[in-house]
CSV table of C-alpha atoms in Angstrom, one decimal:
chain,number,residue,atom,x,y,z
A,1,UNK,CA,37.6,-6.0,2.2
A,2,UNK,CA,41.0,-5.2,3.7
A,3,UNK,CA,41.0,-1.4,4.4
A,4,UNK,CA,43.9,0.6,2.9
A,5,UNK,CA,42.6,4.1,3.3
A,6,UNK,CA,40.1,6.2,5.3
A,7,UNK,CA,37.6,5.8,2.4
A,8,UNK,CA,37.8,2.0,2.9
A,9,UNK,CA,37.0,2.4,6.7
A,10,UNK,CA,34.1,4.6,5.7
A,11,UNK,CA,32.7,1.8,3.4
A,12,UNK,CA,33.1,-0.8,6.1
A,13,UNK,CA,31.4,1.4,8.6
A,14,UNK,CA,28.5,2.0,6.2
A,15,UNK,CA,28.0,-1.8,5.8
A,16,UNK,CA,28.2,-2.6,9.5
A,17,UNK,CA,26.4,0.3,11.2
A,18,UNK,CA,22.6,0.9,11.2
A,19,UNK,CA,21.9,3.6,8.7
A,20,UNK,CA,20.9,6.2,11.3
A,21,UNK,CA,24.3,6.0,13.0
A,22,UNK,CA,26.3,5.9,9.8
A,23,UNK,CA,24.5,9.0,8.5
A,24,UNK,CA,25.0,10.8,11.8
A,25,UNK,CA,28.8,10.3,11.4
A,26,UNK,CA,28.9,10.9,7.7
A,27,UNK,CA,26.6,13.8,7.2
A,28,UNK,CA,26.9,17.6,7.3
A,29,UNK,CA,24.4,20.4,7.6
A,30,UNK,CA,22.0,21.7,4.9
A,31,UNK,CA,23.3,21.0,1.4
A,32,UNK,CA,26.7,19.8,2.8
A,33,UNK,CA,28.7,22.4,0.8
A,34,UNK,CA,31.2,23.1,3.6
A,35,UNK,CA,31.5,19.3,4.2
A,36,UNK,CA,32.6,18.9,0.6
A,37,UNK,CA,34.9,21.9,0.7
A,38,UNK,CA,36.8,20.6,3.7
A,39,UNK,CA,38.0,17.7,1.6
A,40,UNK,CA,38.2,19.2,-1.9
A,41,UNK,CA,40.2,22.3,-0.8
A,42,UNK,CA,42.8,20.0,0.8
A,43,UNK,CA,42.9,17.9,-2.4
A,44,UNK,CA,43.6,21.1,-4.4
A,45,UNK,CA,46.8,21.8,-2.5
A,46,UNK,CA,49.9,20.4,-4.2
A,47,UNK,CA,52.9,19.4,-2.2
A,48,UNK,CA,56.4,20.3,-3.6
A,49,UNK,CA,58.3,17.1,-4.2
A,50,UNK,CA,62.1,17.3,-3.5
A,51,UNK,CA,64.7,14.6,-4.3
A,52,UNK,CA,68.3,13.7,-3.5
A,53,UNK,CA,68.2,14.6,0.1
A,54,UNK,CA,69.3,12.5,3.0
A,55,UNK,CA,66.1,11.4,4.7
A,56,UNK,CA,67.6,8.6,6.8
A,57,UNK,CA,66.4,10.3,10.0
A,58,UNK,CA,62.7,11.1,10.2
A,59,UNK,CA,61.1,12.8,13.3
A,60,UNK,CA,57.4,13.0,13.3
A,61,UNK,CA,57.0,14.1,16.9
A,62,UNK,CA,55.8,17.4,18.1
A,63,UNK,CA,55.4,18.8,21.6
A,64,UNK,CA,52.0,20.3,22.7
A,65,UNK,CA,51.4,21.8,26.1
A,66,UNK,CA,54.3,19.8,27.5
A,67,UNK,CA,53.1,16.5,26.0
A,68,UNK,CA,55.2,14.8,23.4
A,69,UNK,CA,53.1,13.4,20.5
A,70,UNK,CA,54.6,10.6,18.4
A,71,UNK,CA,53.0,12.2,15.4
A,72,UNK,CA,51.2,15.5,14.8
A,73,UNK,CA,47.8,14.1,15.1
A,74,UNK,CA,45.0,13.8,17.7
A,75,UNK,CA,41.5,12.2,17.8
A,76,UNK,CA,38.8,14.9,17.7
A,77,UNK,CA,35.8,14.8,20.0
A,78,UNK,CA,33.0,12.7,18.3
A,79,UNK,CA,29.6,12.5,19.9
A,80,UNK,CA,28.0,9.2,20.8
A,81,UNK,CA,31.0,7.1,19.8
A,82,UNK,CA,29.7,4.3,22.1
A,83,UNK,CA,26.9,3.7,19.6
A,84,UNK,CA,29.4,2.9,16.8
A,85,UNK,CA,31.4,0.3,18.8
A,86,UNK,CA,31.1,-1.3,22.2
A,87,UNK,CA,32.2,1.4,24.7
A,88,UNK,CA,33.6,3.2,21.7
A,89,UNK,CA,35.2,6.1,23.5
A,90,UNK,CA,37.3,3.7,25.7
A,91,UNK,CA,38.4,1.8,22.6
A,92,UNK,CA,39.4,5.0,20.8
A,93,UNK,CA,41.3,6.3,23.9
A,94,UNK,CA,43.3,3.0,24.1
A,95,UNK,CA,44.2,3.1,20.4
A,96,UNK,CA,45.3,6.7,20.7
A,97,UNK,CA,47.4,6.0,23.7
A,98,UNK,CA,49.2,3.1,22.0
A,99,UNK,CA,49.8,5.4,19.0
A,100,UNK,CA,51.2,8.1,21.2
A,101,UNK,CA,48.6,10.7,20.3
A,102,UNK,CA,45.9,12.5,22.3
A,103,UNK,CA,42.2,11.5,22.4
A,104,UNK,CA,39.7,14.2,23.1
A,105,UNK,CA,36.5,13.0,24.8
A,106,UNK,CA,33.2,14.7,23.8
A,107,UNK,CA,30.8,16.1,26.4
A,108,UNK,CA,28.2,14.0,24.6
A,109,UNK,CA,30.2,10.7,24.6
A,110,UNK,CA,28.5,7.5,25.7
A,111,UNK,CA,31.3,6.8,28.1
A,112,UNK,CA,31.9,9.1,31.0
A,113,UNK,CA,35.1,11.0,31.6
A,114,UNK,CA,35.8,8.8,34.6
A,115,UNK,CA,35.4,5.6,32.6
A,116,UNK,CA,37.7,6.7,29.8
A,117,UNK,CA,40.3,8.0,32.2
A,118,UNK,CA,40.3,4.7,34.2
A,119,UNK,CA,41.0,2.8,31.0
A,120,UNK,CA,44.5,4.3,30.6
A,121,UNK,CA,45.7,7.7,29.6
A,122,UNK,CA,43.3,10.5,30.7
A,123,UNK,CA,41.8,12.2,27.7
A,124,UNK,CA,41.7,15.8,26.7
A,125,UNK,CA,38.1,16.9,27.6
A,126,UNK,CA,35.8,18.8,25.2
A,127,UNK,CA,33.3,21.1,26.8
A,128,UNK,CA,30.0,22.3,25.4
A,129,UNK,CA,28.6,25.1,27.5
A,130,UNK,CA,25.0,24.3,28.6
A,131,UNK,CA,22.6,26.5,30.4
A,132,UNK,CA,22.9,24.7,33.7
A,133,UNK,CA,26.1,26.4,34.9
A,134,UNK,CA,26.0,24.5,38.1
A,135,UNK,CA,26.3,21.2,36.3
A,136,UNK,CA,29.0,22.7,34.0
A,137,UNK,CA,31.0,23.6,37.1
A,138,UNK,CA,30.6,20.0,38.4
A,139,UNK,CA,31.6,18.6,35.0
A,140,UNK,CA,34.8,20.6,34.9
A,141,UNK,CA,35.6,19.5,38.4
A,142,UNK,CA,35.1,15.9,37.4
A,143,UNK,CA,37.3,16.3,34.3
A,144,UNK,CA,40.1,17.9,36.4
A,145,UNK,CA,39.8,15.1,39.0
A,146,UNK,CA,40.0,12.5,36.3
A,147,UNK,CA,43.4,14.0,35.2
A,148,UNK,CA,42.4,15.5,31.9
A,149,UNK,CA,45.4,17.6,30.8
A,150,UNK,CA,43.7,19.9,28.3
A,151,UNK,CA,40.2,21.5,28.0
A,152,UNK,CA,38.9,21.9,24.5
A,153,UNK,CA,36.1,24.4,24.6
A,154,UNK,CA,33.9,24.1,21.5
A,155,UNK,CA,32.3,27.5,20.7
A,156,UNK,CA,30.6,27.0,17.3
A,157,UNK,CA,27.5,25.3,18.6
A,158,UNK,CA,25.2,27.7,20.3
A,159,UNK,CA,22.5,25.6,18.6
A,160,UNK,CA,22.6,22.5,16.4
A,161,UNK,CA,22.8,23.0,12.6
A,162,UNK,CA,20.1,21.5,10.4
A,163,UNK,CA,21.3,18.0,9.5
A,164,UNK,CA,18.9,16.8,6.9
A,165,UNK,CA,20.4,13.3,6.7
A,166,UNK,CA,19.4,12.7,10.4
A,167,UNK,CA,15.8,13.6,9.6
A,168,UNK,CA,15.7,11.3,6.6
A,169,UNK,CA,17.3,8.4,8.5
A,170,UNK,CA,14.8,8.7,11.4
A,171,UNK,CA,17.5,9.7,13.9
A,172,UNK,CA,15.8,13.1,14.6
A,173,UNK,CA,12.3,14.3,14.2
A,174,UNK,CA,10.6,10.9,14.8
A,175,UNK,CA,8.0,10.2,17.5
A,176,UNK,CA,9.1,8.0,20.4
A,177,UNK,CA,7.1,5.1,19.0
A,178,UNK,CA,8.2,5.4,15.4
A,179,UNK,CA,11.8,6.2,16.5
A,180,UNK,CA,11.8,3.0,18.6
A,181,UNK,CA,10.5,0.9,15.7
A,182,UNK,CA,13.1,2.4,13.4
A,183,UNK,CA,16.0,1.7,15.8
A,184,UNK,CA,14.7,-1.8,16.4
A,185,UNK,CA,14.5,-2.5,12.6
A,186,UNK,CA,17.9,-1.0,11.8
A,187,UNK,CA,19.5,-3.0,14.6
A,188,UNK,CA,17.9,-6.3,13.6
A,189,UNK,CA,19.2,-5.9,10.0
A,190,UNK,CA,22.8,-5.3,11.3
A,191,UNK,CA,23.4,-8.3,13.5
A,192,UNK,CA,27.1,-7.6,14.1
A,193,UNK,CA,26.3,-4.2,15.5
A,194,UNK,CA,23.3,-5.6,17.4
A,195,UNK,CA,25.5,-8.1,19.2
A,196,UNK,CA,28.5,-5.8,19.8
A,197,UNK,CA,26.8,-2.5,20.7
A,198,UNK,CA,23.1,-3.0,21.4
A,199,UNK,CA,23.4,-6.1,23.5
A,200,UNK,CA,26.9,-5.8,25.0
A,201,UNK,CA,27.7,-2.1,24.9
A,202,UNK,CA,25.3,-0.7,27.5
A,203,UNK,CA,24.5,1.6,29.2
A,204,UNK,CA,23.4,3.7,26.2
A,205,UNK,CA,23.5,7.0,28.0
A,206,UNK,CA,25.7,10.1,27.7
A,207,UNK,CA,28.0,9.3,30.6
A,208,UNK,CA,29.3,12.7,31.4
A,209,UNK,CA,25.9,14.4,31.5
A,210,UNK,CA,23.7,11.6,32.8
A,211,UNK,CA,23.4,13.3,36.2
A,212,UNK,CA,21.8,16.4,34.6
A,213,UNK,CA,19.0,14.3,32.9
A,214,UNK,CA,17.8,11.7,35.4
A,215,UNK,CA,14.7,11.1,33.3
A,216,UNK,CA,16.7,10.2,30.2
A,217,UNK,CA,16.4,6.6,29.1
A,218,UNK,CA,18.0,6.6,25.6
A,219,UNK,CA,20.7,8.4,23.7
A,220,UNK,CA,18.0,10.3,21.7
A,221,UNK,CA,16.4,11.4,25.0
A,222,UNK,CA,19.7,12.9,26.0
A,223,UNK,CA,20.4,14.5,22.7
A,224,UNK,CA,16.9,16.1,22.6
A,225,UNK,CA,17.5,17.6,26.1
A,226,UNK,CA,21.0,18.9,25.2
A,227,UNK,CA,19.7,20.5,22.0
A,228,UNK,CA,17.3,22.5,24.1
A,229,UNK,CA,20.0,23.5,26.6
A,230,UNK,CA,22.9,24.8,24.4
A,231,UNK,CA,23.5,28.3,25.6
A,232,UNK,CA,23.3,31.1,23.0
A,233,UNK,CA,24.4,33.7,25.6
A,234,UNK,CA,28.0,32.5,25.8
A,235,UNK,CA,30.7,35.2,25.2
A,236,UNK,CA,34.4,35.4,25.7
A,237,UNK,CA,33.7,36.6,29.3
A,238,UNK,CA,32.5,33.1,30.1
A,239,UNK,CA,36.2,31.9,30.0
A,240,UNK,CA,36.4,33.6,33.4
A,241,UNK,CA,33.8,31.2,34.6
A,242,UNK,CA,35.7,28.2,33.2
A,243,UNK,CA,39.0,29.5,34.8
A,244,UNK,CA,37.4,29.5,38.2
A,245,UNK,CA,37.6,25.7,38.0
A,246,UNK,CA,40.0,24.9,35.3
A,247,UNK,CA,43.7,25.9,35.7
A,248,UNK,CA,45.1,23.9,32.8
A,249,UNK,CA,45.4,24.8,29.1
A,250,UNK,CA,42.3,25.9,27.3
A,251,UNK,CA,41.9,25.3,23.5
A,252,UNK,CA,39.1,27.1,21.7
A,253,UNK,CA,37.6,24.9,19.0
A,254,UNK,CA,35.5,26.3,16.2
A,255,UNK,CA,37.4,29.4,15.1
A,256,UNK,CA,37.5,30.4,11.4
A,257,UNK,CA,37.8,34.2,11.5
A,258,UNK,CA,41.1,36.0,12.4
A,259,UNK,CA,39.2,38.5,14.5
A,260,UNK,CA,37.8,35.7,16.6
A,261,UNK,CA,41.2,34.2,16.9
A,262,UNK,CA,42.5,37.6,18.2
A,263,UNK,CA,39.7,37.6,20.7
A,264,UNK,CA,40.7,34.1,21.9
A,265,UNK,CA,44.2,35.5,22.6
A,266,UNK,CA,42.9,38.4,24.5
A,267,UNK,CA,40.6,36.0,26.5
A,268,UNK,CA,43.7,34.1,27.6
A,269,UNK,CA,43.3,30.8,25.6
A,270,UNK,CA,46.4,28.7,25.0
A,271,UNK,CA,45.3,27.2,21.7
A,272,UNK,CA,42.8,27.3,18.8
A,273,UNK,CA,41.5,24.6,16.6
A,274,UNK,CA,40.6,26.0,13.3
A,275,UNK,CA,37.4,24.2,12.5
A,276,UNK,CA,33.9,24.5,11.1
A,277,UNK,CA,32.6,21.5,13.1
A,278,UNK,CA,33.2,19.1,10.2
A,279,UNK,CA,30.7,21.0,8.0
A,280,UNK,CA,27.9,20.1,10.5
A,281,UNK,CA,27.0,23.7,11.6
A,282,UNK,CA,26.8,26.7,9.3
A,283,UNK,CA,26.9,25.4,5.7
A,284,UNK,CA,28.5,27.6,3.1
A,285,UNK,CA,31.4,28.9,5.3
A,286,UNK,CA,35.1,28.4,4.5
A,287,UNK,CA,36.8,25.1,4.6
A,288,UNK,CA,39.1,24.7,7.6
A,289,UNK,CA,42.2,24.5,5.5
A,290,UNK,CA,41.4,27.8,3.6
A,291,UNK,CA,40.8,29.6,6.9
A,292,UNK,CA,44.0,28.2,8.5
A,293,UNK,CA,46.6,30.6,7.0
A,294,UNK,CA,44.7,33.7,7.9
A,295,UNK,CA,44.3,32.6,11.5
A,296,UNK,CA,48.0,31.6,11.7
A,297,UNK,CA,49.0,35.0,10.4
A,298,UNK,CA,46.8,36.7,12.9
A,299,UNK,CA,47.8,34.8,16.1
A,300,UNK,CA,50.3,32.1,15.3
A,301,UNK,CA,53.0,33.5,17.5
A,302,UNK,CA,50.7,34.0,20.5
A,303,UNK,CA,49.2,30.5,21.0
A,304,UNK,CA,49.1,27.0,19.5
A,305,UNK,CA,47.1,26.7,16.3
A,306,UNK,CA,45.6,23.3,15.3
A,307,UNK,CA,43.3,22.3,12.5
A,308,UNK,CA,40.3,20.0,12.2
A,309,UNK,CA,38.2,19.2,9.2
A,310,UNK,CA,38.6,17.2,6.0
A,311,UNK,CA,41.8,15.3,7.1
A,312,UNK,CA,41.6,12.0,5.3
A,313,UNK,CA,45.3,11.1,4.9
A,314,UNK,CA,48.8,11.7,6.2
A,315,UNK,CA,49.4,13.8,3.1
A,316,UNK,CA,46.6,16.1,4.3
A,317,UNK,CA,48.3,16.4,7.7
A,318,UNK,CA,51.5,17.6,6.1
A,319,UNK,CA,49.6,20.1,3.9
A,320,UNK,CA,48.0,21.6,7.0
A,321,UNK,CA,51.3,21.8,8.9
A,322,UNK,CA,52.9,23.4,5.9
A,323,UNK,CA,50.3,26.2,6.2
A,324,UNK,CA,51.0,26.6,9.9
A,325,UNK,CA,49.1,24.1,11.9
A,326,UNK,CA,51.0,22.7,14.9
A,327,UNK,CA,49.1,19.4,14.6
A,328,UNK,CA,45.8,18.1,13.1
A,329,UNK,CA,42.8,16.4,14.6
A,330,UNK,CA,40.7,13.8,12.9
A,331,UNK,CA,37.1,13.0,13.7
A,332,UNK,CA,35.3,11.1,11.0
A,333,UNK,CA,38.4,9.0,10.2
A,334,UNK,CA,38.5,7.4,13.6
A,335,UNK,CA,34.7,7.2,13.9
A,336,UNK,CA,34.6,5.3,10.6
A,337,UNK,CA,37.3,2.9,11.8
A,338,UNK,CA,35.5,2.4,15.1
A,339,UNK,CA,32.3,1.6,13.2
A,340,UNK,CA,34.3,-0.7,10.9
A,341,UNK,CA,35.6,-2.9,13.7
A,342,UNK,CA,36.6,-1.2,17.0
A,343,UNK,CA,40.0,-0.6,18.4
A,344,UNK,CA,41.9,-2.8,16.0
A,345,UNK,CA,40.6,-0.9,13.1
A,346,UNK,CA,41.3,2.5,14.8
A,347,UNK,CA,44.9,1.3,15.4
A,348,UNK,CA,45.3,0.2,11.8
A,349,UNK,CA,43.9,3.5,10.6
A,350,UNK,CA,46.3,5.5,12.7
A,351,UNK,CA,49.1,3.3,11.3
A,352,UNK,CA,48.0,4.1,7.8
A,353,UNK,CA,48.1,7.9,8.5
A,354,UNK,CA,51.5,7.5,10.1
A,355,UNK,CA,52.8,5.6,7.0
A,356,UNK,CA,51.3,8.2,4.7
A,357,UNK,CA,52.8,11.1,6.6
A,358,UNK,CA,56.2,9.4,6.6
A,359,UNK,CA,56.1,9.0,2.8
A,360,UNK,CA,55.0,12.6,2.3
A,361,UNK,CA,57.8,13.9,4.6
A,362,UNK,CA,60.5,11.8,2.8
A,363,UNK,CA,59.3,12.9,-0.7
A,364,UNK,CA,59.1,16.6,0.3
A,365,UNK,CA,62.5,16.6,2.1
A,366,UNK,CA,61.0,17.3,5.5
A,367,UNK,CA,63.0,15.6,8.2
A,368,UNK,CA,61.2,17.0,11.1
A,369,UNK,CA,57.4,17.4,11.4
A,370,UNK,CA,57.8,20.4,13.7
A,371,UNK,CA,59.5,22.3,10.8
A,372,UNK,CA,56.8,21.5,8.2
A,373,UNK,CA,55.8,25.1,8.2
A,374,UNK,CA,59.0,25.9,6.4
A,375,UNK,CA,58.0,23.7,3.4
A,376,UNK,CA,57.1,25.4,0.1
A,377,UNK,CA,53.9,24.2,-1.5
A,378,UNK,CA,53.5,24.1,-5.3
A,379,UNK,CA,49.8,25.2,-5.0
A,380,UNK,CA,48.4,26.8,-1.9
A,381,UNK,CA,45.0,28.3,-1.2
């Protein structure tokens, strides 16, 4: 199949990846109500088509923290991407750099921040706050030394949500023996993945935190340790701890409530990503797109507001920008593409989103992406 949309990359990834890794990418928490809302609420928004306007010149660029983006898009942090394609985070970072958009590296990426930075453009770095503050300090120092320009502090994961698909697939909850057998069987029945990732994509550790878990031997060992070490005590005051090491922009990811957004401003953040963790944490909460306008109204003039969650097309990007987002971040979209065939597929997917965004801008009479918030929608949330 020649992929033409994000749903096509999803299907290709489903075919190529072992079930346990595809379900980890694809699933949400509990009954996956919020996961569905992220997509359906975007679909319910109608763009306002305009005609007979000179659309010869089209500018999709935006500027974020002094960095010019060729289109208002970035790649969200996705955990364990190196298990979907060989050294997956490096492949994604290269594709993003070629497309002129930022790549954000997850704390729980297979590739370390140093490996990704050495491959080209230093990534934005996403931070989970773990209990070992000494190691957190060391990790921030490493990210800064690697040249990471922006820190994305994810705040909606004081503990992992209940992801039932991972239990059913054998990704979590299995004994070491049954888990090893399950992984071996799923790998053997997916030979393309076995050759690309299992045999030639090692080491299969979490590169940025491997020093904190010297006894870890597999990705599941690392994830089990991290799940026990998420810090539920984190408050806005902990930004002072981060600031002791990090002097660049800080973006708070995981905000849905206007009051939390105001707290982020008071705490000195430079940006917010309106996000519900892709529907992977508290099920039943608002979709990201429905939360976006209230957050923008509360703090839009005080910091940069971005959105993550449910973006499946360039049309979705324009809808979010029409409601006040400075740019959007995509997670599953690039993870599907990586699983479907590595960097070439990520590049193709980004090209698809670019073309869809261009079409949407032309047919709504929007010459400049940075002015998309001035568009009028036919149907808004």
